[in-house]
CSV table of C-alpha atoms and ligand atoms in Angstrom, one decimal:
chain,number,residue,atom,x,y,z
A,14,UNK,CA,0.0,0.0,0.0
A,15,UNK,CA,1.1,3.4,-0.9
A,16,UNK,CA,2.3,5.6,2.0
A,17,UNK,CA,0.4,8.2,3.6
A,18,UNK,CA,1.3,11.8,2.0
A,19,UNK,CA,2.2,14.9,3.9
A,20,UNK,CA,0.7,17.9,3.5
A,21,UNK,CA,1.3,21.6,4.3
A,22,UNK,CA,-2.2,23.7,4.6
A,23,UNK,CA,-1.1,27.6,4.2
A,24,UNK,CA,-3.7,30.6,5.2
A,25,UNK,CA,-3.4,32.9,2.2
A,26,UNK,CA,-4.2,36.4,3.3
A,27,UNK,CA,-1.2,37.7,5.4
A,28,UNK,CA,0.8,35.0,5.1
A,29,UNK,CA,1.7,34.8,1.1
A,30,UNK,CA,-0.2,37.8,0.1
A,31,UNK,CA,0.0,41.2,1.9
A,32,UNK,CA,-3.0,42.5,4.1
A,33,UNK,CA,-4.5,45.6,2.5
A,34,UNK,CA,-5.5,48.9,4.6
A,35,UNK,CA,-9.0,49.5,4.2
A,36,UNK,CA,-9.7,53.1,5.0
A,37,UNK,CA,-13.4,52.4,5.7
A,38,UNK,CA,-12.3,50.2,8.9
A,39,UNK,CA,-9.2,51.4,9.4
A,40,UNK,CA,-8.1,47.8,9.6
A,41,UNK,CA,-5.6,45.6,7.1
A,42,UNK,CA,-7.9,43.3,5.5
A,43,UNK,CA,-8.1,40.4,2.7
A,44,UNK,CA,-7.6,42.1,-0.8
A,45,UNK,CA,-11.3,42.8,-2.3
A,46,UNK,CA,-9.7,43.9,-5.8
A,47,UNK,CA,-7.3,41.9,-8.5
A,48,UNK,CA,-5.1,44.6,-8.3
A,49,UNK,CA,-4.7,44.7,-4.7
A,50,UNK,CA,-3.6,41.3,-4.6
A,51,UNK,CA,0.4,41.2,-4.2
A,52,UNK,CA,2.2,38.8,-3.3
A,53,UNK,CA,4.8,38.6,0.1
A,54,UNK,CA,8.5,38.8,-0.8
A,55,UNK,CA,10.3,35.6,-1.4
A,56,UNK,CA,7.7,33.1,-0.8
A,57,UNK,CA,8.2,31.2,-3.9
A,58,UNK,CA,11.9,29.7,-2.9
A,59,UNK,CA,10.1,28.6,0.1
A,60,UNK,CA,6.7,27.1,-1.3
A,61,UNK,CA,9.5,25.0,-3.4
A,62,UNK,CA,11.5,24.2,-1.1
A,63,UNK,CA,8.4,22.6,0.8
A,64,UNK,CA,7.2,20.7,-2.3
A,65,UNK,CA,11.1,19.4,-2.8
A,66,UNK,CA,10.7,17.8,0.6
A,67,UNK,CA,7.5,16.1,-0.2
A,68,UNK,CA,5.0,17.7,1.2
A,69,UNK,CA,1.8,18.5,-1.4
A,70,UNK,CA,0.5,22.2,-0.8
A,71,UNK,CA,-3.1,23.4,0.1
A,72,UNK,CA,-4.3,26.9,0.7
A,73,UNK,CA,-7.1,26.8,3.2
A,74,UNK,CA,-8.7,30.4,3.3
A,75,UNK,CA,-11.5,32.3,5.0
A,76,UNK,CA,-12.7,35.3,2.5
A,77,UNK,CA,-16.0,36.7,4.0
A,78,UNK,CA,-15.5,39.6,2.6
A,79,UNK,CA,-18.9,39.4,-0.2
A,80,UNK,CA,-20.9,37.9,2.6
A,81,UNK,CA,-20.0,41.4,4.4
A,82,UNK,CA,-21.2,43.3,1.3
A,83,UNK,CA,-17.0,44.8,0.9
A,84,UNK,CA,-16.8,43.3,-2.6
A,85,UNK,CA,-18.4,41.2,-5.3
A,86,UNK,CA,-18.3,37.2,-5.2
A,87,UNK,CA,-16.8,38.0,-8.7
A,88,UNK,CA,-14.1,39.7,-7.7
A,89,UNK,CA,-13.1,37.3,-4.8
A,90,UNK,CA,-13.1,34.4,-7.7
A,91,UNK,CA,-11.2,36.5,-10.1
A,92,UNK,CA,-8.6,37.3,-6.8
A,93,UNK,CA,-7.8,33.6,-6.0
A,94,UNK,CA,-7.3,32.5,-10.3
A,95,UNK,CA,-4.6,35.6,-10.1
A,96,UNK,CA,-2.8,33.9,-7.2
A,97,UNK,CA,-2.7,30.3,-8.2
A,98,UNK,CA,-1.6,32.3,-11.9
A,99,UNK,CA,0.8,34.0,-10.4
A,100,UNK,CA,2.2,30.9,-8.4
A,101,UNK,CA,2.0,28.6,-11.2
A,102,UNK,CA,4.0,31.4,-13.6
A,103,UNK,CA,6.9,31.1,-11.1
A,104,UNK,CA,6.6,27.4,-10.9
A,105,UNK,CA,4.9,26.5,-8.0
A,106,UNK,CA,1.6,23.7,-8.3
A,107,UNK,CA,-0.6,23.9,-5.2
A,108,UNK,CA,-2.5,20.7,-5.1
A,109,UNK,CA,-5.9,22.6,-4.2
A,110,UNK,CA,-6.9,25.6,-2.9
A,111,UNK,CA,-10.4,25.8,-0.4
A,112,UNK,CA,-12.3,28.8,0.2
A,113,UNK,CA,-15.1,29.5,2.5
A,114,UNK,CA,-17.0,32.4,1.4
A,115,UNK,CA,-19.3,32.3,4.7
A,116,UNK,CA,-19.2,34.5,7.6
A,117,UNK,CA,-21.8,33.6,10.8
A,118,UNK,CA,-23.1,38.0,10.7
A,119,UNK,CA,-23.1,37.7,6.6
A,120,UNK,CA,-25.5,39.8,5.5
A,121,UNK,CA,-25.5,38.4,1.7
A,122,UNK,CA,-28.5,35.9,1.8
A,123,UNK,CA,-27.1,32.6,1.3
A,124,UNK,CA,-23.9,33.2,3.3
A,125,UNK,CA,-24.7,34.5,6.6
A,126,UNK,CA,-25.0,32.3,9.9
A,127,UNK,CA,-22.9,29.3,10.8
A,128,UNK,CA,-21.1,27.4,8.0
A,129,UNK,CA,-19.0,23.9,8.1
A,130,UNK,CA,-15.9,25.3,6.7
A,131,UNK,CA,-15.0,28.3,8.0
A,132,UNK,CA,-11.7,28.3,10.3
A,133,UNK,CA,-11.2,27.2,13.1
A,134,UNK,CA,-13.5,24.4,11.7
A,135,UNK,CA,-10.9,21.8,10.6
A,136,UNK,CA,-13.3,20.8,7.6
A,137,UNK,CA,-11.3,21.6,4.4
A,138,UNK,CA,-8.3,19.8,6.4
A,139,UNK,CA,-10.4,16.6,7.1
A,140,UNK,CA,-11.8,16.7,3.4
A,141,UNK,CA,-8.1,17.2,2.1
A,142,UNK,CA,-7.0,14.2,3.9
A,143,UNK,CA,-9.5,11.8,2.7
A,144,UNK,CA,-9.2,13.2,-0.5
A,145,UNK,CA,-5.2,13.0,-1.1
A,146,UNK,CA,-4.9,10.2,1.6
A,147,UNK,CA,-2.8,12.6,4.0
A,148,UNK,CA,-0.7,12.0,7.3
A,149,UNK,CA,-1.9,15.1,9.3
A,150,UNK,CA,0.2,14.0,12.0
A,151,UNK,CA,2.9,14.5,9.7
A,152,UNK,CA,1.4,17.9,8.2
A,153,UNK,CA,1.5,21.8,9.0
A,154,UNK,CA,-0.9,24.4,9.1
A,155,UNK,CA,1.0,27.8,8.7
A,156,UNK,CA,-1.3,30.7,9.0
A,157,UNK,CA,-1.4,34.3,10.7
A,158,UNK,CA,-4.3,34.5,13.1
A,159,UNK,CA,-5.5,32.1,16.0
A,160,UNK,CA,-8.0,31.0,14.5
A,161,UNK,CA,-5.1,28.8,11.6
A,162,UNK,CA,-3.4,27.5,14.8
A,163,UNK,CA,-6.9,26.4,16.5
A,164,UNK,CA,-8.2,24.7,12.7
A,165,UNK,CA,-4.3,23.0,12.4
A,166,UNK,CA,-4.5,21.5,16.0
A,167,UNK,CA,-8.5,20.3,15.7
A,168,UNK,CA,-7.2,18.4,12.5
A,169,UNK,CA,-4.6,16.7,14.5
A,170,UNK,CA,-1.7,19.3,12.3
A,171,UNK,CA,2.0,21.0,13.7
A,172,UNK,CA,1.0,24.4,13.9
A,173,UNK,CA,3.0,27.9,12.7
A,174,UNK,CA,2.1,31.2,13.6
A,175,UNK,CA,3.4,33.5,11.3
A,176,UNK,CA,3.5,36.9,13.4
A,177,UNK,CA,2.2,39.2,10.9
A,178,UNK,CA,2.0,42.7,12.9
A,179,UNK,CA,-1.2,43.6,10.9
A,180,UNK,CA,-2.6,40.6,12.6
A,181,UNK,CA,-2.1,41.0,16.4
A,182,UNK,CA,-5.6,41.6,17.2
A,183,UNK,CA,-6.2,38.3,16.1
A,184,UNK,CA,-3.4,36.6,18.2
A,185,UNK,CA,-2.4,35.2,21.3
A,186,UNK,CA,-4.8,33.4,22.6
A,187,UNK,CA,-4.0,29.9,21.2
A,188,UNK,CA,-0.5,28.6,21.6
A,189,UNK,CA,1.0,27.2,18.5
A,190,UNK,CA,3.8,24.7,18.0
A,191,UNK,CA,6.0,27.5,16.6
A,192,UNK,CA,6.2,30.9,15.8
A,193,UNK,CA,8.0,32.5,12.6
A,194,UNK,CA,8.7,35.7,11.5
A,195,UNK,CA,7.8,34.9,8.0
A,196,UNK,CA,7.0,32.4,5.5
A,197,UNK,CA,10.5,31.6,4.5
A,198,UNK,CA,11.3,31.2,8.5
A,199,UNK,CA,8.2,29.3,8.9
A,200,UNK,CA,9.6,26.7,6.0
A,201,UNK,CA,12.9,26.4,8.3
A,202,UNK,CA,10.8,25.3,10.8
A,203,UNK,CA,9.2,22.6,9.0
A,204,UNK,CA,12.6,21.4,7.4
A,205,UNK,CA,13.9,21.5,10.6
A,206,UNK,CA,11.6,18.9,12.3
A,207,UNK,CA,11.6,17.0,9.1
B,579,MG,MG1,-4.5,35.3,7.3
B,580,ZN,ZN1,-17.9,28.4,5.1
């Protein structure tokens, strides 16, 4: 029987694309435009470095963003084909990305109110597993907020906080395994305990 595969699940949003300032909340949010989608500096050596040790790679995402009435389900869809374009132009083959679109005070009907699949629920992990046969004992969730380290320990994951400072309101309150400055630090990590 084939061996179990290893997997790393990556929040996207302020982990290998910057967090945009968004004047109307004075808060650095998800990108809500195409053109505010840019990427973080020097996450591509890293992303292959992961897939060179063996691990497939999964972006596991919260964008609630339409269901908050900020932007257009459009433009979120056209936002996440420009960043698997732009990875795949530089070489770099996520297995999958999952989004969850919901948020529980949505006011878009349809995605309001509690979902399965919205972080800290470990759902798209679970699914991911079954799907791709994965070791999650052997896999990582690296994301930016508690709420990545909490969905990466409920799916049985190593966990890396990547300490964005746009994120800290959204921090400290769940301990992960490890904490990293930045992606390419975080990818140390995980070649380190390899
Ligand atoms: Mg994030
Ligand atoms: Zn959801």
């Amino acid at each position: 029987m084939k061996p179990d595969l290893k997997a790393v699940f990556l929040d996207r949003d302020g982990v290998l694309n910057k967090l945009v300032f968004n004047p109307v909340t004075r808060a650095y949010e998800s990108p809500h435009y195409p053109k505010d989608l840019i990427l973080c500096g020097n996450i591509i050596p890293s992303l292959k470095k992961l897939i060179k040790a063996g691990y497939k790679l999964f972006i596991v995402s919260n964008q609630p963003s339409y269901a908050k009435g900020k932007t257009t389900l459009k433009a979120i869809k056209q936002i996440a084909r420009k960043f698997n374009g732009d990875l795949k132009k530089k070489g770099v083959q996520l297995s999958r990305a999952y989004y969850c679109y919901h948020h529980p005070d949505g006011i878009v009907p349809g995605y309001g109110g509690r979902c399965a699949c919205r972080k800290p629920e470990p759902f798209f992990l679970l699914k991911a597993k079954k799907k791709y046969r994965l070791d999650l004992k052997e896999s990582w969730m690296i994301g930016d907020r508690d709420s990545d380290t909490e969905c990466g320990q409920r799916a049985g994951c190593k966990t890396i906080l990547i300490k964005n400072p746009h994120s800290s309101d959204y921090q400290g309150k769940i301990k992960p395994d490890y904490k990293a400055k930045n992606l390419a630090d975080a990818a140390k990590v995980v070649m380190a305990k390899t």
